[in-house]
mmCIF file of C-alpha atoms and ligand atoms in Angstrom:
data_model
loop_
_atom_site.group_PDB
_atom_site.id
_atom_site.type_symbol
_atom_site.label_atom_id
_atom_site.label_comp_id
_atom_site.label_asym_id
_atom_site.label_seq_id
_atom_site.Cartn_x
_atom_site.Cartn_y
_atom_site.Cartn_z
ATOM 1 C CA MET I 135 -8.128 -2.046 4.908
ATOM 2 C CA SER I 136 -8.976 -3.177 1.491
ATOM 3 C CA ALA I 137 -6.617 -2.447 -1.337
ATOM 4 C CA ALA I 138 -9.389 -0.090 -2.943
ATOM 5 C CA ALA I 139 -10.153 1.985 0.316
ATOM 6 C CA PRO I 140 -8.571 5.468 0.424
ATOM 7 C CA MET I 141 -5.526 6.001 2.489
ATOM 8 C CA HIS I 142 -6.455 7.840 5.519
ATOM 9 C CA THR I 143 -3.216 7.957 7.616
ATOM 10 C CA TYR I 144 0.313 8.871 6.554
ATOM 11 C CA SER I 145 2.461 5.990 5.517
ATOM 12 C CA ARG I 146 4.333 4.040 8.213
ATOM 13 C CA VAL I 147 7.601 5.437 7.153
ATOM 14 C CA ALA I 148 6.312 9.015 7.443
ATOM 15 C CA ILE I 149 4.879 8.449 10.686
ATOM 16 C CA ALA I 150 7.945 6.768 12.108
ATOM 17 C CA LEU I 151 9.955 9.645 10.958
ATOM 18 C CA HIS I 152 7.614 12.354 12.165
ATOM 19 C CA TRP I 153 7.721 10.931 15.750
ATOM 20 C CA ALA I 154 11.408 10.216 15.824
ATOM 21 C CA ILE I 155 12.206 13.530 14.545
ATOM 22 C CA ALA I 156 9.710 15.218 16.919
ATOM 23 C CA LEU I 157 11.079 13.579 19.868
ATOM 24 C CA MET I 158 14.621 14.281 18.983
ATOM 25 C CA ILE I 159 13.847 17.985 18.171
ATOM 26 C CA LEU I 160 12.109 18.666 21.335
ATOM 27 C CA SER I 161 15.089 17.149 23.346
ATOM 28 C CA LEU I 162 17.542 19.067 21.437
ATOM 29 C CA VAL I 163 15.744 22.560 22.205
ATOM 30 C CA GLY I 164 15.292 21.460 25.779
ATOM 31 C CA PHE I 165 18.865 20.235 26.549
ATOM 32 C CA GLY I 166 20.251 23.053 24.138
ATOM 33 C CA PHE I 167 18.808 25.699 26.383
ATOM 34 C CA LEU I 168 19.791 23.732 29.605
ATOM 35 C CA MET I 169 23.458 22.862 28.467
ATOM 36 C CA THR I 170 24.316 26.551 27.943
ATOM 37 C CA GLN I 171 23.696 27.181 31.610
ATOM 38 C CA GLU I 172 26.837 27.200 33.738
ATOM 39 C CA TRP I 173 25.195 25.339 36.637
ATOM 40 C CA MET I 174 24.291 22.346 34.444
ATOM 41 C CA PRO I 175 26.360 19.368 35.208
ATOM 42 C CA ASN I 176 28.187 17.083 32.504
ATOM 43 C CA ARG I 177 28.052 20.090 29.967
ATOM 44 C CA PHE I 178 30.738 18.778 27.737
ATOM 45 C CA ALA I 179 29.068 15.307 27.295
ATOM 46 C CA ILE I 180 25.653 16.912 26.734
ATOM 47 C CA TYR I 181 27.154 19.165 23.980
ATOM 48 C CA GLN I 182 28.464 15.950 22.209
ATOM 49 C CA TRP I 183 25.077 14.255 22.284
ATOM 50 C CA HIS I 184 23.406 17.427 21.221
ATOM 51 C CA LYS I 185 25.709 17.614 18.077
ATOM 52 C CA SER I 186 25.228 13.720 17.287
ATOM 53 C CA PHE I 187 21.441 13.991 17.634
ATOM 54 C CA GLY I 188 21.425 17.183 15.821
ATOM 55 C CA ILE I 189 23.231 15.694 12.751
ATOM 56 C CA LEU I 190 21.056 12.474 13.075
ATOM 57 C CA VAL I 191 17.947 14.821 12.436
ATOM 58 C CA LEU I 192 19.529 16.411 9.528
ATOM 59 C CA VAL I 193 20.069 13.017 7.894
ATOM 60 C CA LEU I 194 16.524 11.824 8.780
ATOM 61 C CA SER I 195 15.148 15.119 7.777
ATOM 62 C CA LEU I 196 16.774 15.071 4.315
ATOM 63 C CA PHE I 197 15.475 11.343 3.983
ATOM 64 C CA ARG I 198 11.981 12.499 5.049
ATOM 65 C CA LEU I 199 11.842 15.312 2.620
ATOM 66 C CA ILE I 200 12.932 13.065 -0.532
ATOM 67 C CA TRP I 201 10.269 10.505 0.918
ATOM 68 C CA ARG I 202 7.557 13.211 1.141
ATOM 69 C CA LEU I 203 8.244 14.364 -2.253
ATOM 70 C CA GLY I 204 7.529 10.982 -3.640
ATOM 71 C CA HIS I 205 4.650 10.198 -1.436
ATOM 72 C CA LYS I 206 1.574 12.275 -1.370
ATOM 73 C CA PRO I 207 0.136 12.769 2.284
ATOM 74 C CA PRO I 208 -3.539 11.748 2.986
ATOM 75 C CA PRO I 209 -6.056 14.436 1.841
ATOM 76 C CA LEU I 210 -6.933 17.191 4.423
ATOM 77 C CA PRO I 211 -10.604 17.234 5.811
ATOM 78 C CA SER I 212 -12.775 18.787 3.007
ATOM 79 C CA ASP I 213 -14.324 21.356 5.253
ATOM 80 C CA MET I 214 -11.270 22.995 6.398
ATOM 81 C CA LYS I 215 -11.181 26.859 5.595
ATOM 82 C CA THR I 216 -8.847 28.134 3.083
ATOM 83 C CA TRP I 217 -6.728 30.052 5.904
ATOM 84 C CA GLU I 218 -6.593 26.881 7.997
ATOM 85 C CA VAL I 219 -5.104 24.862 4.863
ATOM 86 C CA ALA I 220 -2.736 27.668 4.305
ATOM 87 C CA ALA I 221 -1.611 27.957 8.058
ATOM 88 C CA ALA I 222 -0.949 24.039 8.207
ATOM 89 C CA LYS I 223 1.029 24.436 4.833
ATOM 90 C CA VAL I 224 3.112 27.260 6.219
ATOM 91 C CA THR I 225 3.757 25.414 9.519
ATOM 92 C CA HIS I 226 4.793 22.296 7.724
ATOM 93 C CA ILE I 227 7.282 23.926 5.226
ATOM 94 C CA GLY I 228 8.519 26.202 8.223
ATOM 95 C CA PHE I 229 9.236 22.734 10.127
ATOM 96 C CA TYR I 230 10.988 21.340 7.202
ATOM 97 C CA VAL I 231 13.108 24.269 6.649
ATOM 98 C CA LEU I 232 14.061 24.488 10.330
ATOM 99 C CA MET I 233 14.802 20.766 10.491
ATOM 100 C CA ILE I 234 17.291 21.227 7.791
ATOM 101 C CA ALA I 235 18.627 24.659 8.644
ATOM 102 C CA MET I 236 18.990 24.446 12.460
ATOM 103 C CA PRO I 237 21.375 21.299 12.274
ATOM 104 C CA LEU I 238 23.452 23.070 9.576
ATOM 105 C CA LEU I 239 23.690 26.255 11.676
ATOM 106 C CA GLY I 240 24.809 24.265 14.581
ATOM 107 C CA TRP I 241 27.271 22.588 12.347
ATOM 108 C CA ALA I 242 28.446 25.770 10.868
ATOM 109 C CA MET I 243 28.713 27.210 14.285
ATOM 110 C CA VAL I 244 31.212 24.488 15.556
ATOM 111 C CA SER I 245 33.025 24.683 12.217
ATOM 112 C CA ALA I 246 33.741 28.298 12.705
ATOM 113 C CA SER I 247 34.671 27.806 16.415
ATOM 114 C CA LYS I 248 38.423 28.382 17.354
ATOM 115 C CA LEU I 249 38.006 26.001 20.090
ATOM 116 C CA PRO I 250 40.242 22.699 19.574
ATOM 117 C CA ILE I 251 37.349 20.356 20.134
ATOM 118 C CA GLU I 252 37.206 17.007 18.136
ATOM 119 C CA ASN I 253 33.491 16.408 17.279
ATOM 120 C CA LYS I 254 32.752 12.936 17.121
ATOM 121 C CA LEU I 255 29.162 11.731 16.579
ATOM 122 C CA PHE I 256 28.007 9.156 18.951
ATOM 123 C CA TYR I 257 31.702 9.051 20.217
ATOM 124 C CA LEU I 258 32.431 7.030 16.941
ATOM 125 C CA ILE I 259 32.077 9.033 13.728
ATOM 126 C CA PRO I 260 34.447 12.212 13.205
ATOM 127 C CA LEU I 261 32.443 15.184 12.149
ATOM 128 C CA PRO I 262 34.310 17.174 9.717
ATOM 129 C CA ASP I 263 34.188 20.968 9.498
ATOM 130 C CA LEU I 264 31.709 22.330 7.086
ATOM 131 C CA PRO I 265 33.567 23.137 3.939
ATOM 132 C CA GLY I 266 34.097 27.029 3.337
ATOM 133 C CA VAL I 267 33.658 27.716 6.999
ATOM 134 C CA THR I 268 36.902 29.368 8.381
ATOM 135 C CA PRO I 269 37.572 29.668 12.051
ATOM 136 C CA SER I 270 36.301 33.062 13.172
ATOM 137 C CA ASP I 271 34.805 34.481 16.377
ATOM 138 C CA ALA I 272 32.376 36.744 14.544
ATOM 139 C CA LEU I 273 31.150 34.065 12.464
ATOM 140 C CA THR I 274 30.794 31.735 15.350
ATOM 141 C CA ASP I 275 28.730 34.490 17.274
ATOM 142 C CA ARG I 276 26.496 34.924 14.034
ATOM 143 C CA PHE I 277 25.874 31.323 13.578
ATOM 144 C CA LYS I 278 25.180 30.954 17.415
ATOM 145 C CA LEU I 279 22.722 33.851 17.182
ATOM 146 C CA LEU I 280 20.921 32.408 14.176
ATOM 147 C CA HIS I 281 20.846 28.967 15.742
ATOM 148 C CA GLU I 282 19.184 30.459 18.873
ATOM 149 C CA ILE I 283 16.491 32.468 16.790
ATOM 150 C CA GLY I 284 15.879 29.124 14.867
ATOM 151 C CA ALA I 285 15.209 27.315 18.242
ATOM 152 C CA LYS I 286 12.710 29.966 19.253
ATOM 153 C CA LEU I 287 11.043 29.831 15.781
ATOM 154 C CA ILE I 288 10.738 25.971 16.265
ATOM 155 C CA LEU I 289 9.010 26.556 19.475
ATOM 156 C CA LEU I 290 6.505 28.985 17.964
ATOM 157 C CA LEU I 291 5.649 26.598 15.162
ATOM 158 C CA PHE I 292 5.334 23.826 17.673
ATOM 159 C CA VAL I 293 2.788 25.743 19.750
ATOM 160 C CA LEU I 294 0.753 26.549 16.510
ATOM 161 C CA HIS I 295 1.163 22.817 15.128
ATOM 162 C CA VAL I 296 0.032 21.205 18.373
ATOM 163 C CA GLY I 297 -2.654 23.693 18.926
ATOM 164 C CA GLY I 298 -4.053 23.071 15.480
ATOM 165 C CA ALA I 299 -3.867 19.278 16.029
ATOM 166 C CA LEU I 300 -5.701 19.443 19.314
ATOM 167 C CA LYS I 301 -8.145 21.756 17.850
ATOM 168 C CA HIS I 302 -8.757 19.332 15.038
ATOM 169 C CA HIS I 303 -8.980 16.361 17.606
ATOM 170 C CA PHE I 304 -11.165 17.873 20.282
ATOM 171 C CA VAL I 305 -13.118 20.633 18.594
ATOM 172 C CA ALA I 306 -13.446 19.615 14.828
ATOM 173 C CA LYS I 307 -13.272 15.899 15.821
ATOM 174 C CA ASP I 308 -12.244 15.435 12.165
ATOM 175 C CA GLY I 309 -9.758 12.750 12.437
ATOM 176 C CA THR I 310 -6.706 14.712 11.448
ATOM 177 C CA LEU I 311 -4.542 13.720 14.521
ATOM 178 C CA ALA I 312 -5.438 9.922 13.685
ATOM 179 C CA ARG I 313 -3.450 10.704 10.347
ATOM 180 C CA MET I 314 -0.327 10.638 12.367
ATOM 181 C CA ILE I 315 -1.569 8.335 15.232
ATOM 182 C CA PRO I 316 -3.375 5.498 13.452
ATOM 183 C CA ALA I 317 -4.098 3.837 16.885
ATOM 184 C CA LEU I 318 -6.767 6.819 17.580
ATOM 185 C CA ARG I 319 -8.602 5.587 14.308
ATOM 186 C CA ARG I 320 -12.131 3.839 15.354
HETATM 187 C C1 LIG A 415 17.523 20.127 15.022
HETATM 188 C C2 LIG A 415 18.700 20.275 15.538
HETATM 189 C C3 LIG A 415 18.950 21.328 16.672
HETATM 190 C C4 LIG A 415 18.195 22.144 17.472
HETATM 191 C C5 LIG A 415 16.689 21.993 17.519
HETATM 192 C C6 LIG A 415 19.133 22.747 18.412
HETATM 193 C C7 LIG A 415 18.896 23.413 19.426
HETATM 194 C C8 LIG A 415 19.608 24.142 20.171
HETATM 195 C C9 LIG A 415 19.259 25.111 21.220
HETATM 196 C C10 LIG A 415 17.861 25.459 21.647
HETATM 197 C C11 LIG A 415 20.296 25.638 21.706
HETATM 198 C C12 LIG A 415 20.478 26.670 23.050
HETATM 199 C C13 LIG A 415 20.627 27.931 22.293
HETATM 200 C C14 LIG A 415 21.228 28.983 23.182
HETATM 201 O O1 LIG A 415 20.595 29.385 24.061
HETATM 202 O O2 LIG A 415 22.355 29.576 22.566
HETATM 203 C C15 LIG A 415 21.435 25.039 20.992
HETATM 204 C C16 LIG A 415 22.906 25.280 21.416
HETATM 205 C C17 LIG A 415 23.818 24.773 20.603
HETATM 206 N N1 LIG A 415 23.814 23.879 19.492
HETATM 207 FE FE1 LIG A 415 22.124 23.111 18.620
HETATM 208 N N2 LIG A 415 20.448 22.387 17.965
HETATM 209 C C18 LIG A 415 20.336 21.569 16.841
HETATM 210 C C19 LIG A 415 21.444 20.981 16.258
HETATM 211 C C20 LIG A 415 22.784 21.197 16.605
HETATM 212 C C21 LIG A 415 23.918 20.761 15.682
HETATM 213 C C22 LIG A 415 23.873 19.766 14.504
HETATM 214 C C23 LIG A 415 24.955 21.261 16.365
HETATM 215 C C24 LIG A 415 26.555 20.973 15.766
HETATM 216 C C25 LIG A 415 26.938 19.934 15.228
HETATM 217 C C26 LIG A 415 24.604 22.014 17.338
HETATM 218 C C27 LIG A 415 25.519 22.751 18.274
HETATM 219 C C28 LIG A 415 25.161 23.566 19.344
HETATM 220 C C29 LIG A 415 25.938 24.314 20.072
HETATM 221 C C30 LIG A 415 27.516 24.211 20.038
HETATM 222 C C31 LIG A 415 25.260 25.008 20.951
HETATM 223 C C32 LIG A 415 25.730 25.935 21.987
HETATM 224 C C33 LIG A 415 25.713 27.337 21.682
HETATM 225 C C34 LIG A 415 26.297 28.285 22.851
HETATM 226 O O3 LIG A 415 27.300 27.959 23.478
HETATM 227 O O4 LIG A 415 25.554 29.159 23.147
HETATM 228 N N3 LIG A 415 23.268 22.013 17.380
HETATM 229 N N4 LIG A 415 20.911 24.214 19.886
HETATM 230 C C1 LIG A 416 8.897 19.350 17.240
HETATM 231 C C2 LIG A 416 7.877 18.592 17.057
HETATM 232 C C3 LIG A 416 7.146 18.291 15.803
HETATM 233 C C4 LIG A 416 7.602 18.559 14.358
HETATM 234 C C5 LIG A 416 8.922 19.162 13.877
HETATM 235 C C6 LIG A 416 6.621 18.215 13.625
HETATM 236 C C7 LIG A 416 6.382 18.325 12.046
HETATM 237 C C8 LIG A 416 5.529 17.985 11.479
HETATM 238 C C9 LIG A 416 5.563 18.181 9.817
HETATM 239 C C10 LIG A 416 6.664 18.603 9.135
HETATM 240 C C11 LIG A 416 4.305 17.570 9.400
HETATM 241 C C12 LIG A 416 3.904 17.570 8.031
HETATM 242 C C13 LIG A 416 4.280 16.207 7.425
HETATM 243 C C14 LIG A 416 4.101 16.002 6.078
HETATM 244 O O1 LIG A 416 3.025 16.349 5.439
HETATM 245 O O2 LIG A 416 5.120 15.691 5.260
HETATM 246 C C15 LIG A 416 3.478 17.227 10.676
HETATM 247 C C16 LIG A 416 2.393 16.717 10.440
HETATM 248 C C17 LIG A 416 1.523 16.317 11.618
HETATM 249 N N1 LIG A 416 1.772 16.576 13.051
HETATM 250 FE FE1 LIG A 416 3.592 17.044 13.540
HETATM 251 N N2 LIG A 416 5.396 17.730 14.385
HETATM 252 C C18 LIG A 416 5.715 17.754 15.717
HETATM 253 C C19 LIG A 416 4.968 17.377 16.826
HETATM 254 C C20 LIG A 416 3.769 17.065 16.681
HETATM 255 C C21 LIG A 416 2.768 16.694 17.704
HETATM 256 C C22 LIG A 416 3.412 16.938 19.350
HETATM 257 C C23 LIG A 416 1.581 16.321 17.396
HETATM 258 C C24 LIG A 416 0.564 15.987 18.022
HETATM 259 C C25 LIG A 416 -0.048 16.601 19.172
HETATM 260 C C26 LIG A 416 1.787 16.436 15.956
HETATM 261 C C27 LIG A 416 0.684 16.146 15.088
HETATM 262 C C28 LIG A 416 0.883 16.020 13.742
HETATM 263 C C29 LIG A 416 -0.193 15.697 12.841
HETATM 264 C C30 LIG A 416 -1.727 15.308 13.244
HETATM 265 C C31 LIG A 416 0.179 15.941 11.532
HETATM 266 C C32 LIG A 416 -0.701 15.603 10.309
HETATM 267 C C33 LIG A 416 -1.335 17.087 9.952
HETATM 268 C C34 LIG A 416 -2.048 16.689 8.676
HETATM 269 O O3 LIG A 416 -2.609 15.735 8.377
HETATM 270 O O4 LIG A 416 -1.970 17.799 7.849
HETATM 271 N N3 LIG A 416 2.975 16.778 15.461
HETATM 272 N N4 LIG A 416 4.276 17.405 11.694
#
């Protein structure tokens, strides 16, 4: 692409962060629901990996948000209806909120827990308790419930988001998916 040509895709950093975070969130939701089942083997280890990747999502999402504030995304197709633009914006903002709120709720849940578990991220970095969260069963249950509701909201946004992306790609054929997967660009 020449220097003067318009930028049609997200930046490499935005694309790398999008797919890394998407993969981690989908695994966190999948393994999150599985690890809470009694029959699941190696539950303790999965919990530790869950906490580790969950905090990694928090760090990467904060970085991604800061990056996004300084880098404008490529323009949306001009023939999109007002409600479609609004729906895309609400979904994106909802994702950013949940990408940050979900790890914080999980962290708050383990900080409020009375179980004497030492949390070490990737078996290396000790995870301190969130400041201001005191051990309490009632608080643990509240954060647990909010964490579970958040996961269901992520799934709802995911269905809307992927539905939208596939509609753009296969019905409108307007190159929107190629903004996140440059290899699709002709
Ligand atoms: C984007 C990040 C995260 C996502 C998408 C996520 C998703 C989930 C899901 C789907 C569940 C199962 C919900 C249920 O049935 O109760 C779960 C459970 C859990 N998560 Fe997360 N999680 C994230 C981050 C974290 C973090 C950072 C921590 C802790 C540092 C954490 C700690 C836990 C714990 C302890 C449970 C088990 C709750 C129980 O025993 O019912 N999560 N998570
Ligand atoms: C849990 C998984 C996912 C999350 C959390 C997520 C989150 C996001 C967010 C926050 C944005 C807005 C980026 C910005 O403008 O800063 C975005 C854009 C985008 N995502 Fe995802 N995404 C996920 C999965 C997917 C999947 C599976 C697809 C493809 C089928 C996809 C396709 C796209 C596309 C094409 C855009 C650009 C849309 C546009 O140009 O407005 N995403 N995603």
